[in-house]
Coordinates of C-alpha atoms and ligand atoms in Angstrom, one line a residue:
M969 CA 20.1 -7.5 58.6
K970 CA 16.4 -7.2 57.3
I971 CA 14.9 -10.5 56.4
N972 CA 11.6 -11.3 54.8
P973 CA 9.9 -13.8 56.9
G974 CA 7.7 -15.1 54.2
L975 CA 10.8 -15.8 51.9
L976 CA 12.5 -17.3 55.0
K977 CA 9.7 -19.7 55.6
L978 CA 9.7 -20.7 51.8
E979 CA 13.6 -21.1 51.7
L980 CA 13.5 -23.3 54.9
F981 CA 10.7 -25.5 53.6
C982 CA 12.6 -26.0 50.4
K983 CA 16.1 -26.6 51.9
G984 CA 15.6 -27.6 55.5
I985 CA 17.9 -26.7 58.5
K986 CA 20.8 -28.5 60.1
I987 CA 20.9 -28.5 63.9
D988 CA 24.1 -27.4 65.5
V989 CA 25.5 -29.1 68.7
S990 CA 24.7 -26.1 70.7
C991 CA 21.0 -26.8 70.3
D992 CA 19.1 -28.7 73.2
L993 CA 15.8 -29.8 71.3
S994 CA 15.0 -32.4 73.6
N995 CA 14.4 -29.9 76.3
D996 CA 13.5 -26.9 74.4
A997 CA 11.5 -27.9 71.4
R998 CA 8.3 -29.7 70.4
S999 CA 9.0 -33.4 69.8
I1000 CA 9.5 -34.4 66.2
L1001 CA 6.4 -36.4 65.5
R1002 CA 5.7 -37.8 62.1
T1003 CA 1.9 -38.3 61.9
R1004 CA -0.8 -37.9 59.3
G1005 CA 0.6 -37.5 55.6
G1006 CA 4.1 -36.7 56.8
L1007 CA 4.4 -33.0 56.3
G1008 CA 4.7 -32.4 60.1
S1009 CA 7.9 -34.5 60.3
G1010 CA 10.3 -31.5 61.0
L1011 CA 11.1 -29.0 63.6
E1012 CA 8.6 -26.4 64.6
L1013 CA 10.1 -23.0 64.8
I1014 CA 8.7 -19.4 65.1
L1015 CA 10.1 -17.0 62.7
P1016 CA 10.2 -13.1 63.0
G1017 CA 6.8 -11.7 62.3
G1018 CA 5.3 -14.8 64.3
L1019 CA 5.4 -17.1 61.3
Y1020 CA 5.3 -20.7 62.3
V1021 CA 7.1 -23.2 60.2
N1022 CA 7.8 -27.0 60.2
I1023 CA 11.3 -27.4 58.9
P1024 CA 12.7 -30.6 57.3
I1025 CA 15.9 -31.6 59.3
E1026 CA 16.2 -35.4 58.4
E1027 CA 15.6 -35.6 54.7
H1028 CA 18.4 -36.2 52.2
F1029 CA 18.3 -32.8 50.9
V1030 CA 19.1 -31.1 54.2
A1031 CA 22.8 -32.1 53.9
K1032 CA 23.2 -29.4 51.3
T1033 CA 21.1 -26.5 53.1
P1034 CA 23.0 -23.4 54.0
Y1035 CA 20.8 -22.8 57.1
V1036 CA 21.8 -23.8 60.6
L1037 CA 20.1 -23.3 63.9
L1038 CA 22.3 -22.6 66.9
K1039 CA 21.7 -21.7 70.6
N1040 CA 23.6 -19.2 72.7
N1041 CA 22.8 -17.4 76.1
S1042 CA 20.1 -15.3 74.5
G1043 CA 18.4 -18.1 72.8
Y1044 CA 18.1 -19.6 69.4
F1045 CA 19.1 -18.1 66.0
I1046 CA 19.6 -19.0 62.4
K1047 CA 22.7 -18.6 60.4
E1048 CA 23.2 -18.8 56.7
G1049 CA 26.8 -19.7 55.9
N1050 CA 28.7 -17.6 58.4
E1051 CA 26.0 -14.8 58.7
V1052 CA 23.5 -14.6 61.5
I1053 CA 20.2 -13.8 59.8
C1054 CA 17.6 -13.7 62.6
K1055 CA 16.7 -14.8 66.0
V1056 CA 14.0 -17.5 66.3
K1057 CA 11.7 -19.0 69.0
L1058 CA 11.1 -22.6 69.6
P1059 CA 7.5 -23.3 70.7
P1060 CA 8.1 -25.5 73.8
K1061 CA 7.0 -29.0 74.0
P1062 CA 3.4 -29.1 75.0
K1063 CA 3.2 -30.9 78.5
F1064 CA -0.1 -32.6 77.6
Y1065 CA 2.0 -34.6 74.8
D1066 CA 3.3 -36.9 77.7
K1067 CA -0.1 -37.1 79.6
K1068 CA -2.3 -40.1 79.0
T1069 CA -6.0 -40.3 78.2
S1070 CA -8.4 -42.3 80.6
S1071 CA -7.9 -45.4 78.4
G1072 CA -4.2 -45.0 78.9
K1073 CA -3.1 -43.7 75.4
I1074 CA -0.3 -41.1 75.4
M1075 CA -1.9 -37.8 74.0
S1076 CA 0.8 -37.1 71.4
R1077 CA -0.3 -40.4 69.7
I1078 CA -3.7 -38.9 69.3
G1079 CA -3.2 -35.6 68.3
V1080 CA -0.4 -33.1 67.4
M1081 CA 0.1 -29.4 67.4
Q1082 CA 0.8 -28.0 64.0
G1083 CA 1.7 -24.3 64.4
T1084 CA -1.2 -23.1 66.7
Y1085 CA -3.9 -25.7 66.0
L1086 CA -4.3 -29.5 66.8
G1087 CA -4.3 -31.9 64.0
I1088 CA -5.9 -35.3 64.3
Y1089 CA -6.1 -38.2 61.9
S1090 CA -8.8 -40.2 63.6
A1091 CA -9.5 -43.0 61.2
R1092 CA -8.0 -46.3 60.3
I1093 CA -5.2 -46.3 57.7
C1094 CA -6.2 -45.0 54.3
E1095 CA -7.5 -47.9 52.2
F1096 CA -5.1 -47.0 49.4
W1097 CA -2.3 -48.2 51.4
R1098 CA -4.1 -51.7 52.1
M1099 CA -5.0 -52.4 48.4
T1100 CA -3.1 -55.1 46.5
P1101 CA -1.0 -53.8 44.9
S1102 CA -1.0 -50.6 47.1
V1103 CA -2.1 -47.4 45.4
N1104 CA -1.4 -44.8 47.9
C1105 CA -0.1 -41.3 47.0
K1106 CA 3.6 -41.4 46.5
F1107 CA 4.4 -38.7 48.8
C1108 CA 2.3 -39.8 51.6
S1109 CA 3.4 -41.4 55.0
V1110 CA 0.0 -42.2 56.5
G1111 CA 0.5 -45.9 56.3
L1112 CA 4.0 -45.7 57.8
N1113 CA 2.7 -43.7 60.8
V1114 CA -0.7 -45.1 61.8
G1115 CA -0.1 -47.7 64.5
R1116 CA 3.5 -46.9 64.9
T1117 CA 3.9 -43.1 65.8
E1118 CA 0.2 -42.5 66.3
E1119 CA -2.5 -44.7 67.7
Y1120 CA -4.3 -47.0 65.5
E1121 CA -7.5 -46.7 67.3
K1122 CA -8.7 -43.2 68.7
S1123 CA -11.9 -43.3 70.6
I1124 CA -14.2 -40.3 70.9
E1125 CA -13.3 -39.9 74.5
D1126 CA -9.3 -40.2 73.7
V1127 CA -9.8 -37.3 71.1
L1128 CA -11.9 -35.3 73.5
E1129 CA -9.6 -35.5 76.4
T1130 CA -6.6 -34.6 74.2
I1131 CA -8.4 -31.6 72.8
K1132 CA -9.4 -30.3 76.1
A1133 CA -5.9 -30.7 77.5
A1134 CA -4.7 -28.9 74.4
R1135 CA -7.1 -26.1 74.7
E1136 CA -6.2 -25.8 78.3
E1137 CA -2.5 -25.7 77.7
E1138 CA -1.9 -24.2 74.1
K1139 CA -5.2 -22.2 74.0
I1140 CA -6.0 -23.7 70.6
T1141 CA -8.9 -22.4 68.7
F1142 CA -9.1 -24.8 65.9
I1143 CA -9.1 -28.7 65.6
H1144 CA -8.4 -30.2 62.1
F1145 CA -9.6 -33.7 61.4
N1146 CA -8.5 -35.6 58.4
T1147 CA -8.9 -39.0 57.1
G1148 CA -7.8 -41.0 54.0
Y1149 CA -9.8 -42.9 51.6
L1150 CA -12.3 -45.3 53.4
F1151 CA -14.5 -46.3 50.6
G1152 CA -16.9 -43.4 51.0
E1153 CA -17.3 -43.9 54.7
E1154 CA -15.2 -41.0 55.8
L1155 CA -17.9 -38.7 57.0
D1156 CA -19.8 -41.5 58.7
M1157 CA -16.6 -42.2 60.6
L1158 CA -15.8 -38.6 61.5
E1159 CA -19.3 -37.0 62.3
P1160 CA -19.5 -38.5 65.7
Y1161 CA -16.2 -36.9 66.9
I1162 CA -17.2 -33.6 65.4
K1163 CA -20.7 -33.6 67.3
R1164 CA -19.1 -34.2 70.6
V1165 CA -16.2 -31.7 70.2
K1166 CA -18.7 -29.0 69.0
K1167 CA -21.0 -29.7 71.9
E1168 CA -18.5 -30.0 74.5
T1169 CA -16.0 -27.2 73.3
G1170 CA -17.4 -25.1 70.8
L1171 CA -14.0 -24.9 69.2
L1172 CA -13.8 -24.2 65.4
V1173 CA -13.5 -27.5 63.5
G1174 CA -12.0 -28.1 60.0
V1175 CA -12.5 -31.4 58.0
Q1176 CA -10.4 -32.8 55.2
C1177 CA -11.5 -36.0 53.5
P1178 CA -11.8 -37.2 50.1
P1179 CA -15.0 -36.0 48.3
N1180 CA -18.1 -37.8 49.0
S1181 CA -20.4 -38.8 46.1
N1182 CA -23.4 -38.0 47.9
L1183 CA -23.0 -34.0 47.9
S1184 CA -26.0 -33.6 50.4
R1185 CA -23.8 -35.0 53.1
Y1186 CA -22.0 -31.5 53.2
N1187 CA -25.1 -29.9 54.1
H1188 CA -25.3 -32.1 57.2
L1189 CA -21.6 -31.3 58.0
K1190 CA -22.7 -27.6 58.0
E1191 CA -25.5 -28.3 60.3
I1192 CA -23.5 -30.2 62.9
G1193 CA -21.2 -27.2 63.0
V1194 CA -18.2 -27.7 60.8
D1195 CA -16.5 -24.4 60.2
H1196 CA -14.0 -25.2 57.5
I1197 CA -13.6 -27.9 54.8
S1198 CA -10.7 -28.9 52.5
F1199 CA -10.0 -31.1 49.7
C1200 CA -6.6 -32.6 48.7
L1201 CA -6.4 -32.4 44.9
E1202 CA -2.6 -32.5 45.4
V1203 CA -1.7 -32.4 41.8
N1204 CA -3.4 -30.5 39.0
N1205 CA -1.8 -31.7 35.8
P1206 CA -3.9 -34.9 35.0
K1207 CA -0.9 -36.9 33.8
R1208 CA 1.0 -36.2 37.0
F1209 CA -2.1 -36.7 39.1
E1210 CA -2.3 -40.3 37.7
E1211 CA 1.4 -40.9 38.3
I1212 CA 1.4 -39.4 41.9
C1213 CA -1.9 -40.3 43.3
P1214 CA -2.8 -43.7 41.5
G1215 CA -5.5 -44.5 44.1
K1216 CA -7.1 -41.0 43.8
Y1217 CA -7.0 -41.3 39.9
K1218 CA -8.6 -44.7 39.9
H1219 CA -11.1 -44.6 42.7
I1220 CA -12.1 -40.7 42.9
G1221 CA -10.9 -38.7 39.9
Q1222 CA -10.1 -35.1 39.7
N1223 CA -13.6 -34.0 38.8
K1224 CA -15.0 -35.0 42.0
Y1225 CA -12.8 -32.8 43.8
W1226 CA -13.9 -29.8 41.8
Q1227 CA -17.5 -30.8 42.1
A1228 CA -17.3 -31.0 46.0
I1229 CA -15.3 -27.8 46.2
E1230 CA -17.9 -25.9 44.1
Y1231 CA -20.7 -27.5 46.2
C1232 CA -19.3 -26.7 49.5
I1233 CA -18.7 -23.1 48.5
K1234 CA -22.5 -22.8 48.2
I1235 CA -23.0 -24.4 51.7
F1236 CA -20.1 -23.0 53.6
G1237 CA -19.5 -19.6 51.9
R1238 CA -16.3 -18.2 50.3
G1239 CA -13.2 -18.5 52.2
R1240 CA -14.5 -21.5 54.3
V1241 CA -13.5 -24.1 51.7
A1242 CA -9.9 -24.6 50.5
G1243 CA -8.5 -26.8 47.7
E1244 CA -5.0 -28.3 48.7
I1245 CA -2.2 -28.5 46.2
I1246 CA 1.4 -29.6 46.6
A1247 CA 3.8 -27.5 44.9
G1248 CA 6.9 -29.1 43.5
L1249 CA 5.3 -32.1 42.1
E1250 CA 4.4 -30.7 38.7
D1251 CA 5.3 -27.4 36.6
S1252 CA 4.6 -24.5 38.7
H1253 CA 2.2 -23.2 35.7
D1254 CA 0.0 -26.0 36.6
T1255 CA -0.1 -25.1 40.3
I1256 CA -0.9 -21.6 39.5
N1257 CA -3.6 -22.6 37.3
A1258 CA -5.1 -24.7 40.1
I1259 CA -4.8 -21.5 42.5
E1260 CA -6.6 -19.3 40.1
N1261 CA -9.3 -21.8 39.4
F1262 CA -10.1 -22.4 43.0
A1263 CA -10.2 -18.6 43.5
K1264 CA -12.7 -18.2 40.7
I1265 CA -15.1 -20.4 42.5
G1266 CA -14.6 -18.8 45.7
A1267 CA -12.2 -21.3 47.3
V1268 CA -8.9 -20.6 49.3
S1269 CA -5.7 -22.5 48.1
T1270 CA -3.7 -24.4 50.7
V1271 CA -0.2 -24.7 49.0
C1272 CA 2.2 -27.1 50.6
I1273 CA 5.7 -27.5 49.6
F1274 CA 6.6 -31.0 48.3
R1275 CA 8.6 -32.8 51.1
P1276 CA 10.4 -36.1 50.2
C1277 CA 9.5 -37.7 53.6
L1278 CA 11.8 -40.7 54.7
G1279 CA 10.3 -43.9 53.8
T1280 CA 7.9 -42.7 51.1
A1281 CA 8.0 -43.8 47.4
L1282 CA 9.6 -40.3 46.6
E1283 CA 12.1 -40.1 49.4
N1284 CA 15.0 -39.6 47.1
S1285 CA 13.3 -36.9 44.9
N1286 CA 14.2 -33.3 45.5
P1287 CA 11.7 -30.4 46.8
P1288 CA 11.4 -27.5 44.6
E1289 CA 13.7 -24.4 44.3
P1290 CA 12.4 -21.5 46.3
Q1291 CA 12.8 -19.2 43.3
D1292 CA 10.4 -21.3 41.2
M1293 CA 7.9 -21.1 44.0
I1294 CA 7.7 -17.2 44.6
P1295 CA 5.4 -16.6 41.6
V1296 CA 3.2 -19.5 43.1
F1297 CA 2.8 -17.9 46.4
K1298 CA 2.4 -14.4 45.1
R1299 CA -0.4 -15.5 43.0
M1300 CA -1.9 -17.4 45.8
Y1301 CA -2.3 -14.0 47.7
E1302 CA -3.3 -11.8 44.7
V1303 CA -6.2 -14.2 43.7
C1304 CA -7.7 -14.2 47.0
L1305 CA -7.9 -10.3 47.0
E1306 CA -8.9 -10.1 43.4
N1307 CA -11.8 -12.5 43.9
K1308 CA -12.7 -10.8 47.3
I1309 CA -12.1 -14.2 49.1
P1310 CA -11.7 -13.5 53.0
I1311 CA -8.5 -14.9 54.4
G1312 CA -6.8 -14.9 57.9
I1313 CA -10.2 -14.2 59.5
A1314 CA -10.1 -17.0 62.2
P1315 CA -8.5 -16.2 65.7
N1316 CA -5.1 -17.5 66.6
I1317 CA -4.7 -20.0 63.6
K1318 CA -1.1 -20.2 62.5
V1319 CA 0.0 -23.0 60.3
S1320 CA 3.3 -24.5 60.4
L1321 CA 2.9 -26.8 57.5
V1322 CA 2.0 -24.5 54.6
L1323 CA 2.6 -20.8 53.6
L1324 CA -1.0 -19.3 54.3
P1325 CA -2.7 -17.3 51.6
E1326 CA -2.3 -14.1 53.8
E1327 CA 1.4 -14.9 54.1
G1328 CA 1.6 -14.5 50.3
K1329 CA 1.8 -10.8 50.9
Y1330 CA 5.5 -11.2 51.6
F1331 CA 6.1 -12.0 48.1
L1332 CA 4.5 -9.0 46.7
Q1333 CA 6.8 -6.1 45.3
G1334 CA 5.7 -2.6 46.1
L1335 CA 2.4 -1.3 47.3
N1336 CA -0.9 -2.1 45.3
K1337 CA -3.6 0.5 46.4
N1338 CA -6.4 -2.0 45.5
F1339 CA -4.8 -4.4 47.7
L1340 CA -4.5 -1.9 50.4
V1341 CA -8.4 -1.2 50.4
S1342 CA -9.0 -5.0 50.4
E1343 CA -6.6 -5.5 53.4
I1344 CA -8.4 -2.9 55.5
K1345 CA -11.7 -4.5 54.9
L1346 CA -10.2 -7.9 55.9
N1347 CA -8.8 -6.5 59.1
M1348 CA -12.3 -5.0 60.1
L1349 CA -13.8 -8.5 59.3
K1350 CA -11.1 -10.1 61.4
F1351 CA -11.8 -7.9 64.4
F1352 CA -15.6 -8.5 64.4
Y1353 CA -15.2 -12.4 63.9
R1354 CA -12.7 -12.6 66.8
A1355 CA -15.0 -10.7 69.2
Y1356 CA -17.8 -13.0 68.2
F1357 CA -15.7 -16.2 68.6
N1358 CA -14.2 -15.2 71.9
A1359 CA -17.8 -14.4 73.3
K1360 CA -19.0 -17.9 71.9
I1361 CA -16.1 -19.9 73.7
F1362 CA -16.5 -17.9 76.9
F1363 CA -20.2 -18.9 77.1
N1364 CA -19.3 -22.5 76.0
K1365 CA -17.0 -22.6 79.1
K1366 CA -19.7 -21.4 81.7
Ligands
SF4_1195 S1 -5.6 -40.4 50.1 FE1 -3.4 -40.3 49.4 S2 -2.4 -38.8 50.9 FE2 -4.5 -39.2 51.8 S3 -4.0 -40.7 53.3 FE3 -4.5 -41.9 51.4 S4 -2.5 -42.2 50.5 FE4 -2.3 -40.7 51.9

């Protein structure tokens, strides 16, 4: 049976998977660790084509999924109903997860693998969770995780030691730092981490924080070596934005996101700035509208599928239907090529939490000759950038 890996990734995001008793996840899989916003709360799998996916397994809607993960002598596979649809791989649990930093903290409580990169929420709890009444985003689980499943305090040394262990074992090339809302102090808090990481590892660094009112701060971020920056708009429709993200609505506002994205594209360049949006919390036309507008100004879209994580205000809601999401991901790919935005260039970055822009090609029907030319150019760019990056890392290690 020929499967479409992009479509399967989408189906699994939207429907989840049941775990058969034949599976031995405690020995064979990465631990299920809910950290940061909660999207990584599922099981990490590698689908045919090398697509990483983090699949919901414990949320209410999984009870109705047609997908089951099973194990036999030749490994793991997925069944849909009674039909085996494909073999899959489980990325093994990283050994560094159980190691301790020199201050005695368990490394999996400092950073977690999300696909092939390390994600670190290095700040205190987002202030939206601490306000009275709380105004946190309704899908978010940061306030349920920090201090419980992840460390409340993560020193620079803790972070650096965890990164070095992940680089050694998992050959990571990218570290993604994010914070919640900290009254505008987000970049002050992050910059010392970034400087040390860049100086001591040379790895690629991505930053995701609420937009800063002082836009010139982004010039400084570029100077200290940040490679990628993203802004979580989450919801494009203004009314839904107010309902779903009350803190962002009251204390930041949608305009600041667009201003920061536009400014950062001038500083970082096209394709190195992303606007994040959650599909399934608003009409898909609104999501597509955001994707098109991001692309017009040179930004890539990072589109997550809404996951009603346990314990959050939306835990009883449903994720979107895969059929409704196909036009969203198709458009996500098309607009990048139409607007000549480089995608998929950085080496060894496979993301399990979202469908990457380049994975949107799985939703195209037939061959588009214009896209073929753009794909060839992208592949050439990829080749040269990866050679440059590998040389940089090699000399950094010496
Ligand atoms: S800004 Fe919203 S999504 Fe981000 S950490 Fe705070 S509550 Fe969560």
